[in-house]
PDB file of C-alpha atoms in Angstrom:
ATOM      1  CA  UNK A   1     115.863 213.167 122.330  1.00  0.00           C
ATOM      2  CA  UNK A   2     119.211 211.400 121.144  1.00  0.00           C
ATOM      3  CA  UNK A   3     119.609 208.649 119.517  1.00  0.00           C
ATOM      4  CA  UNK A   4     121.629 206.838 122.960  1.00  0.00           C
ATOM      5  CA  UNK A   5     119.173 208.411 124.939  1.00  0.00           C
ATOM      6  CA  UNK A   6     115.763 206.643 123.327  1.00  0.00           C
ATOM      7  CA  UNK A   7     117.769 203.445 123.414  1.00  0.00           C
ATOM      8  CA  UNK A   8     119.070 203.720 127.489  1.00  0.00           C
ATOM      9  CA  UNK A   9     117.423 206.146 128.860  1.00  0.00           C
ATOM     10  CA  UNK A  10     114.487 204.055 129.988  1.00  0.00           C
ATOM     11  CA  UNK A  11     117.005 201.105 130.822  1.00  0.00           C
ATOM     12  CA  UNK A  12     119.114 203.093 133.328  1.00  0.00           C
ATOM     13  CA  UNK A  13     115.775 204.712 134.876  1.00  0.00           C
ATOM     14  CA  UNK A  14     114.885 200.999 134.888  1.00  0.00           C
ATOM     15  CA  UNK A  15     117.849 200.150 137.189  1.00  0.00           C
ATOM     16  CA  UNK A  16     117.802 202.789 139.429  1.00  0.00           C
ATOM     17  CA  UNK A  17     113.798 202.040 140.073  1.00  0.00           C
ATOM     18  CA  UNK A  18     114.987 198.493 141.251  1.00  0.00           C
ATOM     19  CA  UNK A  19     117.581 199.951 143.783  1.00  0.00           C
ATOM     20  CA  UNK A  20     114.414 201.768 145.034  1.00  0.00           C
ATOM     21  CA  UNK A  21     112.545 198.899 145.224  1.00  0.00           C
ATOM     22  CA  UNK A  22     115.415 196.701 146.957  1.00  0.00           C
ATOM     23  CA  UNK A  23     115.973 199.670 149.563  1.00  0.00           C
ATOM     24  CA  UNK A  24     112.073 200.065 150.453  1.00  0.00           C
ATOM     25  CA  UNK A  25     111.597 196.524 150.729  1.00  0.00           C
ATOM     26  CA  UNK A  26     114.938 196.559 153.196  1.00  0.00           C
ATOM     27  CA  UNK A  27     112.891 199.010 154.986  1.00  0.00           C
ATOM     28  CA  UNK A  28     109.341 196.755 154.887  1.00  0.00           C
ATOM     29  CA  UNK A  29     111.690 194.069 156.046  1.00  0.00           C
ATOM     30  CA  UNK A  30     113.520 196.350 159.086  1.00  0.00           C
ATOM     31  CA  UNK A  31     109.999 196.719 159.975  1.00  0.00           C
ATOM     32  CA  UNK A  32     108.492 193.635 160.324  1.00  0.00           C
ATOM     33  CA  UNK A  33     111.200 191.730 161.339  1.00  0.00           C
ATOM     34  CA  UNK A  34     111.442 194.347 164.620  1.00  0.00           C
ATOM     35  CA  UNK A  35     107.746 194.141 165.291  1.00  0.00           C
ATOM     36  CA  UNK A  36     107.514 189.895 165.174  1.00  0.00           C
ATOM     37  CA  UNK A  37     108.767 188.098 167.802  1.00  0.00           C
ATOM     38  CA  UNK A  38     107.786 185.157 166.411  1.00  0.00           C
ATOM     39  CA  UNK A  39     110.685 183.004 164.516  1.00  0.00           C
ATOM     40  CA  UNK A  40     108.339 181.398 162.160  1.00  0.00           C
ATOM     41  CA  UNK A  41     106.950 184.922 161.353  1.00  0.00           C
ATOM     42  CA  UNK A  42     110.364 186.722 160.767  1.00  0.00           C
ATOM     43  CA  UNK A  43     111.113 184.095 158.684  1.00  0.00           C
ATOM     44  CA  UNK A  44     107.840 183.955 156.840  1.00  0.00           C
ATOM     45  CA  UNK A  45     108.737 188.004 156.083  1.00  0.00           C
ATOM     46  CA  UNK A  46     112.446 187.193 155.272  1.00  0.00           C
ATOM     47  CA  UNK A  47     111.137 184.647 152.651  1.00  0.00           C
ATOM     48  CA  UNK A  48     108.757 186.927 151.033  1.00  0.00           C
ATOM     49  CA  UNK A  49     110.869 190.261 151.054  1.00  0.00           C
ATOM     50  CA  UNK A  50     114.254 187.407 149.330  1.00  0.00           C
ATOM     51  CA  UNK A  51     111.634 186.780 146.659  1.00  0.00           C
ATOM     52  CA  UNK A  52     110.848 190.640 146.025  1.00  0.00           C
ATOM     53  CA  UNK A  53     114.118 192.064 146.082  1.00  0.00           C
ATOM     54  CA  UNK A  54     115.436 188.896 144.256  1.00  0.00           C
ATOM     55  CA  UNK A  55     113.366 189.859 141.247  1.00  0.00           C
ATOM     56  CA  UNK A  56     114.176 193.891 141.764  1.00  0.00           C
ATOM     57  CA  UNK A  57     117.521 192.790 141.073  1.00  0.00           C
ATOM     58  CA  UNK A  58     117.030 190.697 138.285  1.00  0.00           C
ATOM     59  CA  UNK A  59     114.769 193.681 136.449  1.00  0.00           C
ATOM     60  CA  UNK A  60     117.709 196.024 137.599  1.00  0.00           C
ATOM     61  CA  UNK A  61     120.424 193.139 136.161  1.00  0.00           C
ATOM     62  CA  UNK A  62     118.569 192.902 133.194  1.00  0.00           C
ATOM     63  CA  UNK A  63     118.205 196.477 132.029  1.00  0.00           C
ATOM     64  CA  UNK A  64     121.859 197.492 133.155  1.00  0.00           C
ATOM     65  CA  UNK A  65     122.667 194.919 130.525  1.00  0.00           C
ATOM     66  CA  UNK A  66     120.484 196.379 127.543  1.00  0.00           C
ATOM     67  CA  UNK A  67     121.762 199.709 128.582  1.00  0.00           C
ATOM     68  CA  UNK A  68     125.073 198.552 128.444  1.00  0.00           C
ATOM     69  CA  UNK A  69     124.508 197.014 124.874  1.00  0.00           C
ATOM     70  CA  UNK A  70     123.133 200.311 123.886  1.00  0.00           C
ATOM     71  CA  UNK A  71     126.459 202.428 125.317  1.00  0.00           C
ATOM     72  CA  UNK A  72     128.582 199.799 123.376  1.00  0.00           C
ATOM     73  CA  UNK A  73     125.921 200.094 120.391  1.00  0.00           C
ATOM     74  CA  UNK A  74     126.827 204.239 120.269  1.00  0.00           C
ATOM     75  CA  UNK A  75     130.494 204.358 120.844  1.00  0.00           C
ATOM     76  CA  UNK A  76     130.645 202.245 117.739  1.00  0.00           C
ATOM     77  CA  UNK A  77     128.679 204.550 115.123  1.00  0.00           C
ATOM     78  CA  UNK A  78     131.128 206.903 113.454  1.00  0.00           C
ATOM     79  CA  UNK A  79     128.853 210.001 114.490  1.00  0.00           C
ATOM     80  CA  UNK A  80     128.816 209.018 118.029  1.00  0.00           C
ATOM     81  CA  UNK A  81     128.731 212.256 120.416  1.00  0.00           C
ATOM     82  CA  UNK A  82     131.198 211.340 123.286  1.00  0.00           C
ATOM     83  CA  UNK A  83     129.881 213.421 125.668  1.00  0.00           C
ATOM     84  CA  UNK A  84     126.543 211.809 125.611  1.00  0.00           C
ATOM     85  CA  UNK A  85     128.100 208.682 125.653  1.00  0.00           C
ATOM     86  CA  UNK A  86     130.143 209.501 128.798  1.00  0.00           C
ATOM     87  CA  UNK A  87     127.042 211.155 130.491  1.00  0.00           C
ATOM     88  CA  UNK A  88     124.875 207.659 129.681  1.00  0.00           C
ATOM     89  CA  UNK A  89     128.171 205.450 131.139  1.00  0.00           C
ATOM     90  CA  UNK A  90     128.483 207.919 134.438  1.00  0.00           C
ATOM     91  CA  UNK A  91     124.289 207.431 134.860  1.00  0.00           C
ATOM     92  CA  UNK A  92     124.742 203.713 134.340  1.00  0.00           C
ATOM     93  CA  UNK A  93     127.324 203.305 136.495  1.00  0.00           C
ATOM     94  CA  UNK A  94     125.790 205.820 139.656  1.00  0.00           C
ATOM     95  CA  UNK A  95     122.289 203.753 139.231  1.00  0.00           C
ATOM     96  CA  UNK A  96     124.403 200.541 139.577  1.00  0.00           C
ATOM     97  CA  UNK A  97     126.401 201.524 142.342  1.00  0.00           C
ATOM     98  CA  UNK A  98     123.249 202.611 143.763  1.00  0.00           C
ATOM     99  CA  UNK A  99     121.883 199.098 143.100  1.00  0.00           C
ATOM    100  CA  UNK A 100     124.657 197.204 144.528  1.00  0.00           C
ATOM    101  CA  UNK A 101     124.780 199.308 147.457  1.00  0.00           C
ATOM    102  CA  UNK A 102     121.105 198.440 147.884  1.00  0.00           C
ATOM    103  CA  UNK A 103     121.663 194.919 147.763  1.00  0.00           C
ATOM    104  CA  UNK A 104     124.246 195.741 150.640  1.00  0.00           C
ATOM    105  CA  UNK A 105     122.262 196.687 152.952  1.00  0.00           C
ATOM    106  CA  UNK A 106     119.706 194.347 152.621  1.00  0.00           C
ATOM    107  CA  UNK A 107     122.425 191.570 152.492  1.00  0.00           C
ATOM    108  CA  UNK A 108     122.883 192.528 156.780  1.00  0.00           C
ATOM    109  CA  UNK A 109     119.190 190.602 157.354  1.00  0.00           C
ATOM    110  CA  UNK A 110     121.113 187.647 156.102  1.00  0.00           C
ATOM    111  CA  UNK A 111     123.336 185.695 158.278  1.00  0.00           C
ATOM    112  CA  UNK A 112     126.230 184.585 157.105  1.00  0.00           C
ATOM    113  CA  UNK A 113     127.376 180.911 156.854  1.00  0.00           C
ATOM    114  CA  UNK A 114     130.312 179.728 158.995  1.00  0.00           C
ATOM    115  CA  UNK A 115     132.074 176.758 158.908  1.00  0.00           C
ATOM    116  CA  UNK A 116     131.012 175.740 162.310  1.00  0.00           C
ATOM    117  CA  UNK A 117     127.222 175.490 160.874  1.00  0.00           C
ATOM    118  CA  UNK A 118     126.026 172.455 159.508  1.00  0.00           C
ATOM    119  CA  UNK A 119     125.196 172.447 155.796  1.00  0.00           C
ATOM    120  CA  UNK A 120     121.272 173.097 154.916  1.00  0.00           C
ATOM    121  CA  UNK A 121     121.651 171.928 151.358  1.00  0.00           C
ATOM    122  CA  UNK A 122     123.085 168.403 152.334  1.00  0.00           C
ATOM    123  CA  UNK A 123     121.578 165.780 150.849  1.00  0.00           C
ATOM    124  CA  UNK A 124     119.945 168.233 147.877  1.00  0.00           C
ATOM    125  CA  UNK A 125     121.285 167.736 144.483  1.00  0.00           C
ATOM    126  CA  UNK A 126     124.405 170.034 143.915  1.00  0.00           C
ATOM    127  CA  UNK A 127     125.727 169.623 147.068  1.00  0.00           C
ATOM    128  CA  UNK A 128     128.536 168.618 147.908  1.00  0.00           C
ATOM    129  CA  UNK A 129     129.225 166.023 149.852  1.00  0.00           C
ATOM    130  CA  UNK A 130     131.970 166.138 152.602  1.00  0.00           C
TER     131      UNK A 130
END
């Protein structure tokens, strides 16, 4: 094992394990949102699957950043080996594409805000006020 490979190789596993986790819980969500016809229910499971894939993509934020320290770290050292350091930069960047594409798709459950919708957050601090 390389030096750049003990310091990002668990990191970029690390990110592309929370794209997993974002696109099953997508796929939990899919689910239960198709089986409930209650409001209150989908809601209850759009809350709860937010949360999950909201802290996938903070693990998968967080080591994409220590990996990326680590890829900066290497190409640094005078003995770097560039190849290794442009096979650690291409698996960084496929296991973030892979992430944001994750967070893609599971962006569709959301609805998107229009400007012919009233403002939820009025009256909350940071809003502003129109």
């Amino acid at each position: 094992m390389t030096r750049l490979s003990r310091r990002s190789a668990h990191d970029i596993r690390a990110v592309d394990r929370a794209a997993t986790r974002i696109e099953e819980q997508s796929v939990i969500l899919e689910r239960h949102l198709a089986a409930e016809g209650r409001a209150e229910e989908q809601l209850r499971h759009l809350r709860h699957a937010t949360g999950l894939i909201t802290r996938s993509a903070n693990d998968g934020v967080q080591a994409y950043r220590r990996a990326s320290v680590a890829i900066r770290a290497e190409t640094e050292r005078e003995d770097a080996d560039p190849d290794e350091v442009r096979r650690a930069t291409e698996d960084l960047r496929t296991a973030r594409a892979r992430m944001l594409a994750a967070l893609e798709v599971a962006g569709r459950h959301y609805p998107a805000a229009t400007a012919d919708e009233p403002d939820d957050r009025a009256g909350l601090p940071g809003a502003s006020a129109e």
